[in-house]
Every structure is written in C-alpha cells, then in structure tokens.
C-alpha cells in the first residue's frame, strides 16, 4: 500500500507497514508489542525526553568502554531498524546476534539474511551456548556473541532474559518505551525512547565519544515517569 506522505501519522504508519511487510519474520506477538510501544510513545509526545538523552549518553559510555559489546536483535528490531543497528555496530565495534523468544530456524536464518542486506554478518545460527536460568528458547545464544559479551544491548526485550543477563554479570542496556516494564526496571541502563529515534543519537554519541559515566537508572526512570505525568496533567 502507498501511504500519503502528507498524512499526519505518516511516520507511525510507515513503521506499522515495515512490520507488516516483514510479517513472516516478525512474530505475531511482536505486533502487539509494537502497539504497546506506540501507546507509551504518545505519553512521551513522540520525542526524546531529557532523561532518555542522559540514558543514551550513559549507554554510549558503556559501549565505548566495552571489550566485547553485543547488540541483540529480534524480529521487531530487524524489521524496524536494521540500518540503524548496522551503523551502531560499525561505530561501536559491537557484534550483532539474532536472539529470539519465538525462535525457529527459519526466522533466525531470515533475520540474519535481512541484516546481511543491511551490510552485516549477524550471529545466531550456531547457538552453542546458553543463558543460565532461562527456560525459553531465548536461552540459546552464541559463545562468541551474547555468551562472551561484557555489555549487551537488548532492545524490545520481554523481561525474562534481562534479569538472566544481569545475573551473568553482564552490563545490560535496554531500549523500552515502557518505563514500568520488568526489563526497564532490571537493566543497568534503560533508554525510554523509540528504537528508530534513539539509535541514531546513540551512534552519534559513540562516534563522537560523548558518553557520561555518572548515571542512576532508578532516578532516570523516575524522571521519565514524572515527565509523562506532567505532560498528562498539563
Ligand atoms: O522476535 P521475537 O520472537 O524475539 O519476539 C519479540 C517480542 C517483541 C514479541 C518479545 O520480545 C515481546 O513480547 O516483547 P514485549 O514483552 O511485548 O516487550 C517489548 C517492549 O518493547 C514493550 O515494553 C514495548 O513497550 C516496547 N516497544 C515496542 N515497540 C518499541 C518499544 N520500545 C522502543 N521502540 C519501539 N519501537
């Protein structure tokens, strides 16, 4: 379908279109996840708020200092932001690994192919390692990827794995529009912002080496919730 560029919700409609066009690679549940994200983005005014900007700078610092950073991608992330992920991987030296909750060999191979079109060889197919304490398929990972990483970026996570990665001693960065989610509350650095909006900013800060070291995730989440509350009450 051709979307009229002057439609007031063009960007939002285009994102939905991307997910629907990749519907053999995006889990159906991913469409529900996207809708929840959209609702929270309305509360943010569909813009990067100041607390999110601090989290992005803290994430930049963690990626700059990391020895083995890995960006974990799922169906939604590849469909929406393959290009943005490739740029972040390039500027940060991070590996990319396809790691799925609704894992099938077809989806893993298809998503790796989509990342390849974007210009990067993603890991994920030869999952020779596992994340302890996880009973979902998402436990399957690669020893030269998530298994051996010191810093992991897990955008659009669904909660179980974030805690498991923290328990493994890894530094976990997440991108999640819902500041109340288990993932948002568990990660070391939570960027409460829309994926395609914050990734370019994150790449810029990494490239320009403009990170910040002093960051308190709980305080940041409180500031985001206050920001949303103020927007609603005004
Ligand atoms: O591809 P798979 O099989 O690994 O499955 C992935 C999904 C997305 C289905 C799975 O991880 C899942 O169910 O996620 P949840 O529990 O719905 O959590 C996703 C979180 O991402 C929610 O808190 C949403 O608010 C948030 N979210 C959705 N879209 C965006 C987003 N955050 C940032 N940017 C978005 N575009």
CSV table of C-alpha atoms and ligand atoms in Angstrom, one decimal:
chain,number,residue,atom,x,y,z
A,1,UNK,CA,0.0,0.0,0.0
A,2,UNK,CA,1.3,3.5,-0.8
A,3,UNK,CA,1.0,5.8,2.1
A,4,UNK,CA,0.3,9.5,1.5
A,5,UNK,CA,3.5,11.4,2.7
A,6,UNK,CA,1.4,14.3,4.0
A,7,UNK,CA,-0.6,12.1,6.3
A,8,UNK,CA,-0.2,13.5,9.9
A,9,UNK,CA,0.7,10.0,11.2
A,10,UNK,CA,3.0,9.1,8.2
A,11,UNK,CA,6.0,8.0,10.3
A,12,UNK,CA,3.8,5.9,12.6
A,13,UNK,CA,2.0,4.3,9.6
A,14,UNK,CA,5.3,3.6,7.9
A,15,UNK,CA,6.6,1.7,11.0
A,16,UNK,CA,3.5,-0.4,11.0
A,17,UNK,CA,3.9,-1.0,7.3
A,18,UNK,CA,7.5,-2.2,7.8
A,19,UNK,CA,6.4,-4.7,10.5
A,20,UNK,CA,3.5,-6.0,8.3
A,21,UNK,CA,5.8,-6.3,5.3
A,22,UNK,CA,8.2,-8.4,7.2
A,23,UNK,CA,5.4,-10.4,8.8
A,24,UNK,CA,7.0,-13.8,8.0
A,25,UNK,CA,10.0,-12.7,10.1
A,26,UNK,CA,8.2,-10.7,12.8
A,27,UNK,CA,6.4,-12.7,15.5
A,28,UNK,CA,2.7,-12.0,15.5
A,29,UNK,CA,3.2,-11.2,19.2
A,30,UNK,CA,5.6,-8.6,18.0
A,31,UNK,CA,2.7,-6.6,16.5
A,32,UNK,CA,1.1,-6.5,20.0
A,33,UNK,CA,4.4,-5.4,21.5
A,34,UNK,CA,4.6,-2.6,18.9
A,35,UNK,CA,1.1,-1.3,19.8
A,36,UNK,CA,2.1,-1.1,23.4
A,37,UNK,CA,5.2,0.8,22.5
A,38,UNK,CA,3.1,3.3,20.4
A,39,UNK,CA,0.8,4.0,23.4
A,40,UNK,CA,3.8,4.9,25.6
A,41,UNK,CA,5.3,7.0,22.8
A,42,UNK,CA,2.2,9.1,22.8
A,43,UNK,CA,2.8,9.8,26.5
A,44,UNK,CA,6.3,10.9,25.6
A,45,UNK,CA,5.0,13.2,22.9
A,46,UNK,CA,6.8,11.1,20.4
A,47,UNK,CA,10.1,12.8,21.2
A,48,UNK,CA,13.3,12.0,23.0
A,49,UNK,CA,12.9,13.4,26.5
A,50,UNK,CA,15.9,14.8,28.6
A,51,UNK,CA,16.1,11.7,30.9
A,52,UNK,CA,16.2,9.5,27.8
A,53,UNK,CA,19.0,11.6,26.5
A,54,UNK,CA,21.0,11.0,29.7
A,55,UNK,CA,20.4,7.3,29.3
A,56,UNK,CA,21.6,7.4,25.7
A,57,UNK,CA,24.8,9.1,26.8
A,58,UNK,CA,25.3,6.5,29.6
A,59,UNK,CA,24.7,3.8,27.1
A,60,UNK,CA,27.3,5.4,24.7
A,61,UNK,CA,29.8,5.4,27.5
A,62,UNK,CA,29.2,1.7,28.3
A,63,UNK,CA,29.6,0.8,24.6
A,64,UNK,CA,32.8,2.8,24.3
A,65,UNK,CA,34.3,1.2,27.3
A,66,UNK,CA,33.1,-2.3,26.5
A,67,UNK,CA,35.6,-5.0,25.4
A,68,UNK,CA,33.1,-7.3,23.8
A,69,UNK,CA,29.8,-5.5,23.2
A,70,UNK,CA,26.9,-7.3,21.5
A,71,UNK,CA,23.7,-5.9,20.1
A,72,UNK,CA,20.9,-8.5,20.4
A,73,UNK,CA,18.2,-8.2,17.8
A,74,UNK,CA,14.8,-9.8,17.4
A,75,UNK,CA,12.1,-9.7,14.7
A,76,UNK,CA,10.8,-6.2,15.5
A,77,UNK,CA,14.2,-4.7,15.8
A,78,UNK,CA,15.4,-6.0,12.4
A,79,UNK,CA,12.2,-5.1,10.6
A,80,UNK,CA,12.2,-1.5,12.1
A,81,UNK,CA,15.8,-0.6,12.4
A,82,UNK,CA,18.3,-2.9,10.5
A,83,UNK,CA,20.0,0.1,9.1
A,84,UNK,CA,20.3,1.9,12.4
A,85,UNK,CA,21.6,-1.3,14.1
A,86,UNK,CA,24.3,-1.7,11.4
A,87,UNK,CA,25.5,1.9,11.9
A,88,UNK,CA,25.7,1.4,15.7
A,89,UNK,CA,27.6,-1.9,15.2
A,90,UNK,CA,30.0,-0.1,12.9
A,91,UNK,CA,30.8,2.8,15.2
A,92,UNK,CA,30.9,0.8,18.4
A,93,UNK,CA,32.6,-2.3,17.1
A,94,UNK,CA,29.7,-4.4,18.6
A,95,UNK,CA,28.7,-7.8,17.2
A,96,UNK,CA,25.1,-8.3,16.3
A,97,UNK,CA,23.3,-11.5,17.3
A,98,UNK,CA,19.8,-12.7,16.4
A,99,UNK,CA,18.2,-14.0,19.6
A,100,UNK,CA,14.6,-14.8,19.6
A,101,UNK,CA,11.8,-15.6,22.0
A,102,UNK,CA,9.7,-17.3,19.4
A,103,UNK,CA,12.7,-19.0,17.9
A,104,UNK,CA,12.5,-21.1,14.7
A,105,UNK,CA,15.5,-21.9,12.4
A,106,UNK,CA,13.6,-20.2,9.6
A,107,UNK,CA,13.2,-16.9,11.5
A,108,UNK,CA,16.8,-16.9,12.7
A,109,UNK,CA,18.1,-17.5,9.1
A,110,UNK,CA,15.7,-15.0,7.6
A,111,UNK,CA,16.6,-12.3,10.1
A,112,UNK,CA,20.3,-12.9,9.5
A,113,UNK,CA,19.7,-12.5,5.8
A,114,UNK,CA,17.9,-9.2,6.4
A,115,UNK,CA,20.9,-8.0,8.5
A,116,UNK,CA,23.2,-9.1,5.7
A,117,UNK,CA,21.3,-7.0,3.3
A,118,UNK,CA,22.0,-4.1,5.7
A,119,UNK,CA,25.7,-4.9,5.4
A,120,UNK,CA,26.5,-7.0,8.5
A,121,UNK,CA,27.1,-10.7,9.3
A,122,UNK,CA,24.9,-11.3,12.3
A,123,UNK,CA,25.5,-14.3,14.7
A,124,UNK,CA,22.7,-16.5,15.9
A,125,UNK,CA,22.5,-19.5,13.7
A,126,UNK,CA,25.1,-21.7,15.5
A,127,UNK,CA,23.9,-21.3,19.0
A,128,UNK,CA,26.5,-23.2,21.0
A,129,UNK,CA,25.9,-21.6,24.4
A,130,UNK,CA,23.0,-20.9,26.7
A,131,UNK,CA,21.9,-18.3,29.2
A,132,UNK,CA,21.5,-20.0,32.6
A,133,UNK,CA,18.2,-19.8,34.3
A,134,UNK,CA,16.1,-19.3,31.2
A,135,UNK,CA,13.6,-21.9,30.1
A,136,UNK,CA,12.5,-20.1,27.0
A,137,UNK,CA,14.1,-20.6,23.5
A,138,UNK,CA,15.8,-17.3,24.1
A,139,UNK,CA,18.3,-19.1,26.3
A,140,UNK,CA,20.0,-20.3,23.1
A,141,UNK,CA,22.9,-18.0,22.2
A,142,UNK,CA,26.4,-17.9,20.7
A,143,UNK,CA,29.5,-18.2,22.8
A,144,UNK,CA,31.3,-15.7,20.6
A,145,UNK,CA,28.3,-13.4,20.8
A,146,UNK,CA,26.0,-12.9,23.8
A,147,UNK,CA,27.6,-15.7,25.7
A,148,UNK,CA,31.0,-14.0,25.8
A,149,UNK,CA,29.8,-10.4,25.9
A,150,UNK,CA,30.6,-7.9,28.7
A,151,UNK,CA,28.0,-5.4,27.5
A,152,UNK,CA,24.7,-6.4,25.8
A,153,UNK,CA,22.2,-4.0,24.2
A,154,UNK,CA,18.8,-5.7,24.3
A,155,UNK,CA,16.1,-3.5,22.7
A,156,UNK,CA,12.4,-4.5,22.9
A,157,UNK,CA,13.1,-7.2,25.5
A,158,UNK,CA,10.3,-9.1,27.2
A,159,UNK,CA,11.7,-9.3,30.6
A,160,UNK,CA,12.9,-12.8,31.4
A,161,UNK,CA,16.3,-12.6,29.7
A,162,UNK,CA,17.3,-9.2,31.1
A,163,UNK,CA,17.4,-10.5,34.6
A,164,UNK,CA,19.3,-13.6,33.5
A,165,UNK,CA,21.9,-11.5,31.7
A,166,UNK,CA,22.3,-9.2,34.8
A,167,UNK,CA,22.7,-12.4,36.9
A,168,UNK,CA,25.5,-13.5,34.5
A,169,UNK,CA,27.4,-10.3,35.4
A,170,UNK,CA,26.9,-8.5,32.1
A,171,UNK,CA,26.1,-4.9,31.8
A,172,UNK,CA,22.7,-4.6,30.2
A,173,UNK,CA,21.4,-1.7,28.2
A,174,UNK,CA,17.8,-1.8,27.0
A,175,UNK,CA,15.6,0.4,24.9
A,176,UNK,CA,12.0,0.2,26.0
A,177,UNK,CA,9.2,2.7,25.7
A,178,UNK,CA,7.5,1.3,28.8
A,179,UNK,CA,9.4,2.7,31.9
A,180,UNK,CA,7.4,0.3,34.1
A,181,UNK,CA,8.3,-2.9,32.3
A,182,UNK,CA,10.3,-5.6,34.2
A,183,UNK,CA,13.1,-5.1,31.7
A,184,UNK,CA,13.1,-1.3,32.2
A,185,UNK,CA,13.3,-1.8,35.9
A,186,UNK,CA,16.0,-4.6,35.7
A,187,UNK,CA,18.5,-3.3,33.2
A,188,UNK,CA,21.5,-1.2,34.3
A,189,UNK,CA,20.7,1.4,31.6
A,190,UNK,CA,17.2,1.9,30.3
A,191,UNK,CA,16.6,4.2,27.3
A,192,UNK,CA,12.9,5.0,27.4
A,193,UNK,CA,12.6,6.1,23.8
A,194,UNK,CA,11.5,4.8,20.5
A,195,UNK,CA,14.0,2.5,18.9
A,196,UNK,CA,14.5,4.2,15.5
A,197,UNK,CA,14.6,7.6,17.2
A,198,UNK,CA,17.3,6.8,19.8
A,199,UNK,CA,19.6,4.5,17.8
A,200,UNK,CA,21.0,7.3,15.5
A,201,UNK,CA,21.6,9.5,18.6
A,202,UNK,CA,23.3,6.6,20.4
A,203,UNK,CA,25.6,6.1,17.3
A,204,UNK,CA,26.4,9.8,17.2
A,205,UNK,CA,27.4,9.9,20.8
A,206,UNK,CA,29.5,6.7,20.4
A,207,UNK,CA,31.2,8.1,17.3
A,208,UNK,CA,31.9,11.5,19.0
A,209,UNK,CA,33.0,9.7,22.2
A,210,UNK,CA,30.5,11.8,24.1
A,211,UNK,CA,29.3,9.5,26.9
A,212,UNK,CA,28.6,10.1,30.5
A,213,UNK,CA,29.7,7.9,33.4
A,214,UNK,CA,27.6,9.2,36.2
A,215,UNK,CA,24.1,7.7,35.8
A,216,UNK,CA,21.4,6.3,38.1
A,217,UNK,CA,18.8,4.2,36.3
A,218,UNK,CA,16.2,4.3,39.0
A,219,UNK,CA,16.4,8.1,39.1
A,220,UNK,CA,16.2,8.2,35.3
A,221,UNK,CA,13.1,6.1,35.3
A,222,UNK,CA,11.5,8.3,38.0
A,223,UNK,CA,12.3,11.4,35.9
A,224,UNK,CA,10.7,9.8,32.8
A,225,UNK,CA,7.5,8.9,34.7
A,226,UNK,CA,7.4,12.5,36.1
A,227,UNK,CA,7.8,13.8,32.6
A,228,UNK,CA,4.9,11.7,31.4
A,229,UNK,CA,2.8,12.7,34.4
A,230,UNK,CA,3.5,16.4,33.8
A,231,UNK,CA,2.5,16.0,30.1
A,232,UNK,CA,-0.7,14.4,31.0
A,233,UNK,CA,-1.6,16.9,33.7
A,234,UNK,CA,-0.9,19.9,31.6
B,1,LIG,O1,11.1,-11.7,17.7
B,1,LIG,P1,10.9,-12.5,19.0
B,1,LIG,O2,10.4,-13.8,18.7
B,1,LIG,O3,12.2,-12.5,19.8
B,1,LIG,O4,9.8,-11.7,19.9
B,1,LIG,C1,9.9,-10.4,20.2
B,1,LIG,C2,8.8,-9.8,21.0
B,1,LIG,C3,8.8,-8.3,20.8
B,1,LIG,C4,7.5,-10.4,20.6
B,1,LIG,C5,9.0,-10.1,22.5
B,1,LIG,O5,10.3,-9.6,22.9
B,1,LIG,C6,7.9,-9.4,23.4
B,1,LIG,O6,6.9,-10.0,23.6
B,1,LIG,O7,8.2,-8.2,23.9
B,1,LIG,P2,7.3,-7.5,25.0
B,1,LIG,O8,7.2,-8.2,26.3
B,1,LIG,O9,6.0,-7.0,24.3
B,1,LIG,O10,8.1,-6.2,25.2
B,1,LIG,C7,8.5,-5.3,24.3
B,1,LIG,C8,8.7,-3.9,24.9
B,1,LIG,O11,9.2,-3.1,23.9
B,1,LIG,C9,7.4,-3.3,25.4
B,1,LIG,O12,7.6,-2.8,26.7
B,1,LIG,C10,7.1,-2.2,24.4
B,1,LIG,O13,6.5,-1.0,25.1
B,1,LIG,C11,8.4,-1.8,23.9
B,1,LIG,N1,8.4,-1.4,22.5
B,1,LIG,C12,7.6,-1.7,21.5
B,1,LIG,N2,8.0,-1.1,20.3
B,1,LIG,C13,9.0,-0.3,20.6
B,1,LIG,C14,9.3,-0.4,22.0
B,1,LIG,N3,10.3,0.2,22.6
B,1,LIG,C15,11.0,1.1,21.8
B,1,LIG,N4,10.8,1.3,20.5
B,1,LIG,C16,9.8,0.6,19.9
B,1,LIG,N5,9.6,0.8,18.5
